[in-house]
Tab-separated table of C-alpha atoms (C1' of nucleotides) in Angstrom:
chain	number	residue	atom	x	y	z
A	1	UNK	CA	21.888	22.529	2.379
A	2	UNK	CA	21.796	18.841	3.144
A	3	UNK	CA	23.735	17.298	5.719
A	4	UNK	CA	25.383	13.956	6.114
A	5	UNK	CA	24.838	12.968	9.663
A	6	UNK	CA	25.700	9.798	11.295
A	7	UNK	CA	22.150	8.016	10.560
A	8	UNK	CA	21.826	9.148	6.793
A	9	UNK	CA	25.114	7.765	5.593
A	10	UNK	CA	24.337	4.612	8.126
A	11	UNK	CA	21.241	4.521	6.043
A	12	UNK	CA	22.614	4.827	3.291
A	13	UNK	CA	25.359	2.495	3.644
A	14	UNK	CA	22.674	-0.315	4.396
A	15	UNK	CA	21.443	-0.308	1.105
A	16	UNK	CA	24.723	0.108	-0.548
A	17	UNK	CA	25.783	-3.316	0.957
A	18	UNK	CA	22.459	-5.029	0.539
A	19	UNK	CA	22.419	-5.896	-2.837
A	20	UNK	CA	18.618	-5.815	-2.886
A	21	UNK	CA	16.088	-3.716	-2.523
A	22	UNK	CA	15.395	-3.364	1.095
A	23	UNK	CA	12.117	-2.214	3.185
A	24	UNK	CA	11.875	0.514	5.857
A	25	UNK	CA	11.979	-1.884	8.620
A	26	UNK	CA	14.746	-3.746	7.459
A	27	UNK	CA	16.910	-0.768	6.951
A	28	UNK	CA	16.109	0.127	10.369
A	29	UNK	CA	16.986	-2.965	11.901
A	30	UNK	CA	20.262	-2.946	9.392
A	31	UNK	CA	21.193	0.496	10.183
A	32	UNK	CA	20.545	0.619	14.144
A	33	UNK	CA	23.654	-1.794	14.385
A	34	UNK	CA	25.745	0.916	13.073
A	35	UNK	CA	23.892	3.849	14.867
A	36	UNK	CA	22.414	3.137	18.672
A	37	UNK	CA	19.333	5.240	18.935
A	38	UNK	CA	18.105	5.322	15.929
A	39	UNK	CA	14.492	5.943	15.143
A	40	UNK	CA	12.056	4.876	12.551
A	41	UNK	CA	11.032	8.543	11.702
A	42	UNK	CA	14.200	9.485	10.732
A	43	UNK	CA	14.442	6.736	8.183
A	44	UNK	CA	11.242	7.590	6.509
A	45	UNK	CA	12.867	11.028	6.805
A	46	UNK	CA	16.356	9.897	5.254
A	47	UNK	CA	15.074	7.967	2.618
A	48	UNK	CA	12.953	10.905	1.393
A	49	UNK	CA	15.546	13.142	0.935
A	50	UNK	CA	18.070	10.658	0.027
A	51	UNK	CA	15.728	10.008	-2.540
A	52	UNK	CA	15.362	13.713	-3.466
A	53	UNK	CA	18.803	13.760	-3.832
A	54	UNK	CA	18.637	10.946	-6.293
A	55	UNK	CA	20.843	8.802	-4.287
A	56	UNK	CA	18.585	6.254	-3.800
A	57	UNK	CA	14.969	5.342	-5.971
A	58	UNK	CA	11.619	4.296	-4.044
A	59	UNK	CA	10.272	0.392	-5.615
A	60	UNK	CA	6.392	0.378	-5.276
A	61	UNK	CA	5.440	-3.263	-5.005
A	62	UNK	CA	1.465	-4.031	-5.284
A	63	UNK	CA	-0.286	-4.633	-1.716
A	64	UNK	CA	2.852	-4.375	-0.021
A	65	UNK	CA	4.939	-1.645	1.743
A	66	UNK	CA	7.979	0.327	-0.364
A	67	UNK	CA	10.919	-1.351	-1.129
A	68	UNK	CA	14.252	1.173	-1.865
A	69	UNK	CA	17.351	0.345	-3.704
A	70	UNK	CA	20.288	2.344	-5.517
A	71	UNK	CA	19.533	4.011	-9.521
A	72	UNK	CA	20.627	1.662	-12.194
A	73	UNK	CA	19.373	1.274	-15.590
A	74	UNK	CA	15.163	0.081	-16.093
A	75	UNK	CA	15.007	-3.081	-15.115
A	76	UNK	CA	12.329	-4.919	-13.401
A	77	UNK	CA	11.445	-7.271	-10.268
A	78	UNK	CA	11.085	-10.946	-8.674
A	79	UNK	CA	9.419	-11.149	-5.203
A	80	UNK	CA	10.015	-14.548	-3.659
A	81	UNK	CA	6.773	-15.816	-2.166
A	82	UNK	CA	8.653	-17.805	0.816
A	83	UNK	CA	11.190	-15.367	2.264
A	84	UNK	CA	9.615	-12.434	0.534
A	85	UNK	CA	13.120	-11.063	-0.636
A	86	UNK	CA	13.159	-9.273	-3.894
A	87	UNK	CA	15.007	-8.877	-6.417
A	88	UNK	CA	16.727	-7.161	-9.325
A	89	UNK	CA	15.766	-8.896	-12.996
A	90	UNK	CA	18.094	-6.762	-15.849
A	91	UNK	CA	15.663	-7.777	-18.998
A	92	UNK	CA	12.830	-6.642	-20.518
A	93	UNK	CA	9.857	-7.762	-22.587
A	94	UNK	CA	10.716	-6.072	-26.310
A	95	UNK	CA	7.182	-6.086	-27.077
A	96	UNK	CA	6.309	-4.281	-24.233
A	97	UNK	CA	4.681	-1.413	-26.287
A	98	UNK	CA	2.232	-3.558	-27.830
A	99	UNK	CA	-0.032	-3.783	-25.286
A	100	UNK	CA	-1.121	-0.172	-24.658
A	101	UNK	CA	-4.866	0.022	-26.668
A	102	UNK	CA	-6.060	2.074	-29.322
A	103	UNK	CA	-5.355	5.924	-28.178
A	104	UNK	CA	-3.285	5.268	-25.078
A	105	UNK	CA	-0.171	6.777	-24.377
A	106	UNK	CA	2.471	4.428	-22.742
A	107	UNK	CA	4.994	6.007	-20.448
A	108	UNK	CA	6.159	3.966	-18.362
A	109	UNK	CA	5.747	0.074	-17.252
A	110	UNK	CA	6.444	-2.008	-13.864
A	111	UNK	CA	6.955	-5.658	-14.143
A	112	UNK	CA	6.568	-7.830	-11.085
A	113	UNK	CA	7.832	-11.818	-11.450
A	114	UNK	CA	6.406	-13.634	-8.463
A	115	UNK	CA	7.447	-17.286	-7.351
A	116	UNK	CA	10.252	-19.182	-5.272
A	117	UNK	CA	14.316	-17.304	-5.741
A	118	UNK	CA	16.938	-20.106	-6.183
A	119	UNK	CA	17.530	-20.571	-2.169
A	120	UNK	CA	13.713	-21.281	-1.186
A	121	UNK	CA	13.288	-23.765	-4.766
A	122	UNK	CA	16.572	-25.462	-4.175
A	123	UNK	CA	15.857	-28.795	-2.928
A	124	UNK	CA	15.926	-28.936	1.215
A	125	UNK	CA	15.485	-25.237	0.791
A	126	UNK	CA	13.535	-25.746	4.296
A	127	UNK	CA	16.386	-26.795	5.942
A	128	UNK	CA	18.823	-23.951	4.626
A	129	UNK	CA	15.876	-21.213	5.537
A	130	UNK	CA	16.327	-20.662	9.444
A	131	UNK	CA	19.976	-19.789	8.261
A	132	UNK	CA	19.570	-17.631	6.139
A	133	UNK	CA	19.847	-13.906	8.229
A	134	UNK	CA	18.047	-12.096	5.340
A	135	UNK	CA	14.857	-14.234	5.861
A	136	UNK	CA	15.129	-13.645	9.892
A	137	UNK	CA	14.734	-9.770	9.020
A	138	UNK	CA	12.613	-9.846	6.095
A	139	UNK	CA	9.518	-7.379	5.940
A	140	UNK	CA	5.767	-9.065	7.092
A	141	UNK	CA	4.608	-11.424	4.520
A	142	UNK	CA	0.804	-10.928	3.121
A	143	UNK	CA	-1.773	-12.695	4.999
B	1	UNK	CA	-23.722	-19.505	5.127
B	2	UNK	CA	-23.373	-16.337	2.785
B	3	UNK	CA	-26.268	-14.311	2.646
B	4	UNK	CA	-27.245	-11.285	-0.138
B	5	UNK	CA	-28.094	-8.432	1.563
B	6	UNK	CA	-29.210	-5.324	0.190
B	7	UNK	CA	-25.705	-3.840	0.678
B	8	UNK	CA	-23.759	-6.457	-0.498
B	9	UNK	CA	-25.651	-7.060	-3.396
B	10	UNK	CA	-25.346	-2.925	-4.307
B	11	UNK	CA	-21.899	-3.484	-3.881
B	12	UNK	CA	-21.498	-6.211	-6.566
B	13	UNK	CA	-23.618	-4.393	-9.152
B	14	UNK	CA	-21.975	-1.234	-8.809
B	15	UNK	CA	-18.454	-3.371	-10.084
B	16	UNK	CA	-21.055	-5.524	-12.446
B	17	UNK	CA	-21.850	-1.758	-13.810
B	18	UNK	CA	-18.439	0.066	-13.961
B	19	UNK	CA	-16.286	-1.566	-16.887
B	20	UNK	CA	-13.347	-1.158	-15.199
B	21	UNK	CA	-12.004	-1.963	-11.236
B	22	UNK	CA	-12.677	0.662	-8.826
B	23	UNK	CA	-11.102	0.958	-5.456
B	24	UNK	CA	-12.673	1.206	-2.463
B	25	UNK	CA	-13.855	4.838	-1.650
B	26	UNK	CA	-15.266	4.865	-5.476
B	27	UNK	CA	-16.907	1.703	-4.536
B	28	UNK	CA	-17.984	3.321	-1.745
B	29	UNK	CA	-19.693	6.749	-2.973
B	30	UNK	CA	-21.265	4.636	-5.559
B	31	UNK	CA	-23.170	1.689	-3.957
B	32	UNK	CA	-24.244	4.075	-1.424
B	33	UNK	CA	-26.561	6.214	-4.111
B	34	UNK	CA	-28.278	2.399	-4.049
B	35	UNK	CA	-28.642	1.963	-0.402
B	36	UNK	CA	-28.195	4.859	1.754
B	37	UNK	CA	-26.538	4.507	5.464
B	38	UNK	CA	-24.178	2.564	3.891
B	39	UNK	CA	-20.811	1.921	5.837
B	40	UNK	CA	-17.618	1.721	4.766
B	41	UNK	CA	-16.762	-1.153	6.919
B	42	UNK	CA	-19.410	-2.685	4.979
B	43	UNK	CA	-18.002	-2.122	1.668
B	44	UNK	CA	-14.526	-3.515	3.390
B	45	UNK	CA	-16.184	-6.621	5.151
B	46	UNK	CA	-18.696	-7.200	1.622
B	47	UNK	CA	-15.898	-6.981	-0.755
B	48	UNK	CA	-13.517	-9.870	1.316
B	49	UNK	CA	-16.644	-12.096	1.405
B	50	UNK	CA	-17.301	-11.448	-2.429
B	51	UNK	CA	-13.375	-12.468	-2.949
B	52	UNK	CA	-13.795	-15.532	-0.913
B	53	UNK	CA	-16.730	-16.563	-2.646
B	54	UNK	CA	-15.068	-15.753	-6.317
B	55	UNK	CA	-17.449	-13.826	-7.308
B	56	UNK	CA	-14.719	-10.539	-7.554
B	57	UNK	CA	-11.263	-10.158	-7.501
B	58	UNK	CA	-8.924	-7.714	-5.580
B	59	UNK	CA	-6.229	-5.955	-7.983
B	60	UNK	CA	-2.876	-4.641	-5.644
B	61	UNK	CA	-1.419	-1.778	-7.254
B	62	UNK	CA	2.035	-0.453	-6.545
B	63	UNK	CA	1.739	2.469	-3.683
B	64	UNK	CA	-2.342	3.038	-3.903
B	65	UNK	CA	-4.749	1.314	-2.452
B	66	UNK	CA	-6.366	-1.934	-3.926
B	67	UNK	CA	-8.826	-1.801	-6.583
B	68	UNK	CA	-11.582	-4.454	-7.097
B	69	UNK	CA	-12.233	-5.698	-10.288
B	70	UNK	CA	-15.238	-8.866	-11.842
B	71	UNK	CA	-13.270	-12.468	-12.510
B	72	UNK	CA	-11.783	-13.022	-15.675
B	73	UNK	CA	-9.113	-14.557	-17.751
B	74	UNK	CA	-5.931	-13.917	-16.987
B	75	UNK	CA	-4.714	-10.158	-17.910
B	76	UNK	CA	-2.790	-6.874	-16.780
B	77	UNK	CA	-3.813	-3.340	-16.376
B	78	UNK	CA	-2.943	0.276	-17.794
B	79	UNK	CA	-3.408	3.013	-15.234
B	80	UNK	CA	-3.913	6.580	-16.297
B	81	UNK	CA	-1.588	9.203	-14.473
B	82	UNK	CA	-4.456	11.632	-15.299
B	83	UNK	CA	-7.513	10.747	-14.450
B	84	UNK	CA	-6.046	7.656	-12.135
B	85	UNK	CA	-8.707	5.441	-13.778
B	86	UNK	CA	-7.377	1.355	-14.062
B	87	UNK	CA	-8.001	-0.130	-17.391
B	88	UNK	CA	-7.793	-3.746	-18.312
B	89	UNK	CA	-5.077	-5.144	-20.656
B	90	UNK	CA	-6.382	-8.480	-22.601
B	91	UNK	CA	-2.802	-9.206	-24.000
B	92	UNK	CA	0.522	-10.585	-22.312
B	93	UNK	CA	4.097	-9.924	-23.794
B	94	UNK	CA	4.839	-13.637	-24.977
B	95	UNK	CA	8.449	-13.666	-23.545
B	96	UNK	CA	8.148	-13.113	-19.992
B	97	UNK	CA	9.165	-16.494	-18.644
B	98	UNK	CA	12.821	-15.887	-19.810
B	99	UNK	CA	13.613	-13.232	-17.322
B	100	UNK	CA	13.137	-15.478	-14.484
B	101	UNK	CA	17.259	-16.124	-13.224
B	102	UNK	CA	18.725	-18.995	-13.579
B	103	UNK	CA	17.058	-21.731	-10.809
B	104	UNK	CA	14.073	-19.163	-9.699
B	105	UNK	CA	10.890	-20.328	-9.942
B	106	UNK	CA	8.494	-17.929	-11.574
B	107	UNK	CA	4.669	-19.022	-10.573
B	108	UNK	CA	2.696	-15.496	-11.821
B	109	UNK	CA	3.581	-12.239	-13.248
B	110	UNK	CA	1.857	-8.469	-12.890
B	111	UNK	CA	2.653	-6.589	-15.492
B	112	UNK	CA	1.069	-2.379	-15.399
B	113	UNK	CA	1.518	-0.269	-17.456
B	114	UNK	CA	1.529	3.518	-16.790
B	115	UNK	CA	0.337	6.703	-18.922
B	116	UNK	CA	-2.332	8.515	-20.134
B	117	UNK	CA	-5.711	6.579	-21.612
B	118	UNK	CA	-7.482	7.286	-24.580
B	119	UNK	CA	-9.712	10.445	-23.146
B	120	UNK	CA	-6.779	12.171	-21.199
B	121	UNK	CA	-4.192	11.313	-23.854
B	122	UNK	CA	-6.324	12.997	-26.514
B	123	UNK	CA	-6.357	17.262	-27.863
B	124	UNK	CA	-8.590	19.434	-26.032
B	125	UNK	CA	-8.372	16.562	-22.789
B	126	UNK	CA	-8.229	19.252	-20.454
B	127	UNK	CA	-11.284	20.911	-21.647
B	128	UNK	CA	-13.340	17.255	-21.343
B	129	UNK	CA	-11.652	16.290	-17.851
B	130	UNK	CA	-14.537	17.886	-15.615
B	131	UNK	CA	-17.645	16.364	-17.740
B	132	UNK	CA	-15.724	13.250	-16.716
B	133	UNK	CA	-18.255	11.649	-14.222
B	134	UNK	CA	-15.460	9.190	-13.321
B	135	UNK	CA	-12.938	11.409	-12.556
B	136	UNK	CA	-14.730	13.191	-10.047
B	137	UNK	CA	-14.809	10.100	-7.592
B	138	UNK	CA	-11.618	9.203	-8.533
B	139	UNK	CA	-9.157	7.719	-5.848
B	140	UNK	CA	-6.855	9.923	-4.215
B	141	UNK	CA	-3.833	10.667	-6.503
B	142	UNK	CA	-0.535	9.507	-5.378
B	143	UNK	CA	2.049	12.415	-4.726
C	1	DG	C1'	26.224	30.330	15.523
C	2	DT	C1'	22.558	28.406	13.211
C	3	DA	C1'	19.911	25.840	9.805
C	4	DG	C1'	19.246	21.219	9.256
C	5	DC	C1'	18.586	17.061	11.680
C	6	DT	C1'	17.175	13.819	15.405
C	7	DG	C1'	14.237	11.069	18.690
C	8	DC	C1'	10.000	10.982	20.799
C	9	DA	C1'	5.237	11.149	20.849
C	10	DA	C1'	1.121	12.616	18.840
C	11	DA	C1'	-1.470	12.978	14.537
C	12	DT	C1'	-2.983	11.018	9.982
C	13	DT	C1'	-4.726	7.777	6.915
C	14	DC	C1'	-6.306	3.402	5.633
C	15	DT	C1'	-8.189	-0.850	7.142
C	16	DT	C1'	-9.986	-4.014	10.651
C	17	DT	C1'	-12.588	-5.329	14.701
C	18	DG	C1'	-16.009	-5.306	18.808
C	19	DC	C1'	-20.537	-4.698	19.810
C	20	DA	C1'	-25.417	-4.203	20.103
C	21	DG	C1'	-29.145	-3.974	17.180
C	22	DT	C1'	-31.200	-5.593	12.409
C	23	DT	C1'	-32.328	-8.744	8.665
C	24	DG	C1'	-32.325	-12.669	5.375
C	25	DT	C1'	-33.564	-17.361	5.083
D	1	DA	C1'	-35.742	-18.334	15.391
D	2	DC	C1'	-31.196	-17.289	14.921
D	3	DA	C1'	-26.887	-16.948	12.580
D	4	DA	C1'	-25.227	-13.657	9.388
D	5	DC	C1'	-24.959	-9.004	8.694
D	6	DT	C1'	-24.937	-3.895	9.504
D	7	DG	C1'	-23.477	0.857	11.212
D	8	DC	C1'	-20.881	3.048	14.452
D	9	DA	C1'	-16.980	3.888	16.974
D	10	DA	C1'	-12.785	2.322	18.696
D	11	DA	C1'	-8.548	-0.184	17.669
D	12	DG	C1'	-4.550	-1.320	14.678
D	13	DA	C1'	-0.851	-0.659	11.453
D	14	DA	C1'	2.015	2.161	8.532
D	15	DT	C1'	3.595	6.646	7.741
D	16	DT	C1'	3.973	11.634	8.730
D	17	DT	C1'	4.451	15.699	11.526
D	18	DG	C1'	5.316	19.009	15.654
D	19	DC	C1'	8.568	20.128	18.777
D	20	DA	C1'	12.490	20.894	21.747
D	21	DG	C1'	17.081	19.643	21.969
D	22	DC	C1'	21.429	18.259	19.150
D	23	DT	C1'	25.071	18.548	15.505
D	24	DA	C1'	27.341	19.240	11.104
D	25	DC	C1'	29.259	22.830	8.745
DNA sequence: GTAGCTGCAAATTCTTTGCAGTTGT
DNA sequence: ACAACTGCAAAGAATTTGCAGCTAC
């Protein structure tokens, strides 16, 4: 039987009130404020299960490290490029399906929009970016 | 200045020879049937000059490790949840710069698509899978 | 009370780096 | 000749696991 201990439903209160999809290391800098002690391993732990439980769903992003978030419907991604924060896009490509060849079965697709979010392409975004918290906790950027 | 060693230029003709991107490890097990002692630190160091130099291209994939992949116009990839093979996609839904939001600025796009290719989607796949040269040095699965 | 959970530290896995010897130009 | 390169082994970085003590039910 699963419990709910103090760090899972800290855990999973983070990402209820991120509105984003968040990384391991920011949920454990988010969810250490709420429970002293915490360690890393018992995210990676809580997430699993979480996820098990269907609570929460794992985002794969190419080259960089697992992004979670709450179900919803399909939708896709946009991964801003300055203060690597991504985020939820709710449309779809309707001609998705033409693209699998000849012989292929399509099952499933991942979209991934890359560029600037409206805060970082906003004119003086620069000057707006050291005050912006989620930037100050944001996973490691790609070399 | 670059030089073409016997390694490095193994490496580059085993991607010139495989029709598809390959990730490291197949990389790896193939280029060294072409010069044995091989390293993998090699293959890692070769394949970040060959990027630098253009001469290949890396491909991030969501949650596996990075296949490599010859220069070419601009395209997407299927990847086969059978025989974890990545195939190349010459064609590009038409529509995709309307899901950018409102005031985001969208500078590329990945697009992958997920299933089963022609030899694994097709009767009697099972019965074909082990002749399959490629699937034998196949990268690890994901769980 | 006890099975599930936690924090810590050690183990894994993948990738990178230091180094001393080798090789391409 | 000598800077670039190689294999090996050790170091890093991200994630997972073993374990002894803790806690939700």
């Amino acid at each position: 039987m699963v419990r709910n201990t103090q760090q899972r439903t800290a855990i999973y209160q983070t990402l209820m009130g991120s509105g984003r999809p968040l990384s391991v290391t920011e949920i454990f800098e988010l969810a250490r404020n709420r429970v002293k002690g915490l360690g890393i391993a018992t995210v990676y732990r809580s997430l699993k299960i979480l996820e098990q439980e269907g609570r929460i769903r794992q985002v794969d992003l190419p080259g960089q490290s697992s992004r979670w978030e709450l179900p919803g419907r399909h939708h896709h991604h946009f991964l801003c490029r300055i203060c690597d924060k991504l985020f939820e896009i709710h449309a779809c490509p309707v001609d998705i399906r033409k693209l699998a060849p000849k012989g292929y079965r399509l099952e499933e697709h991942d979209i991934l929009l890359h560029g600037q979010c409206d805060v970082c392409a906003a004119p003086n975004a620069g000057l707006r970016q050291e005050s912006n918290p989620a930037v100050l906790i944001a996973g490691k950027r790609r070399g």
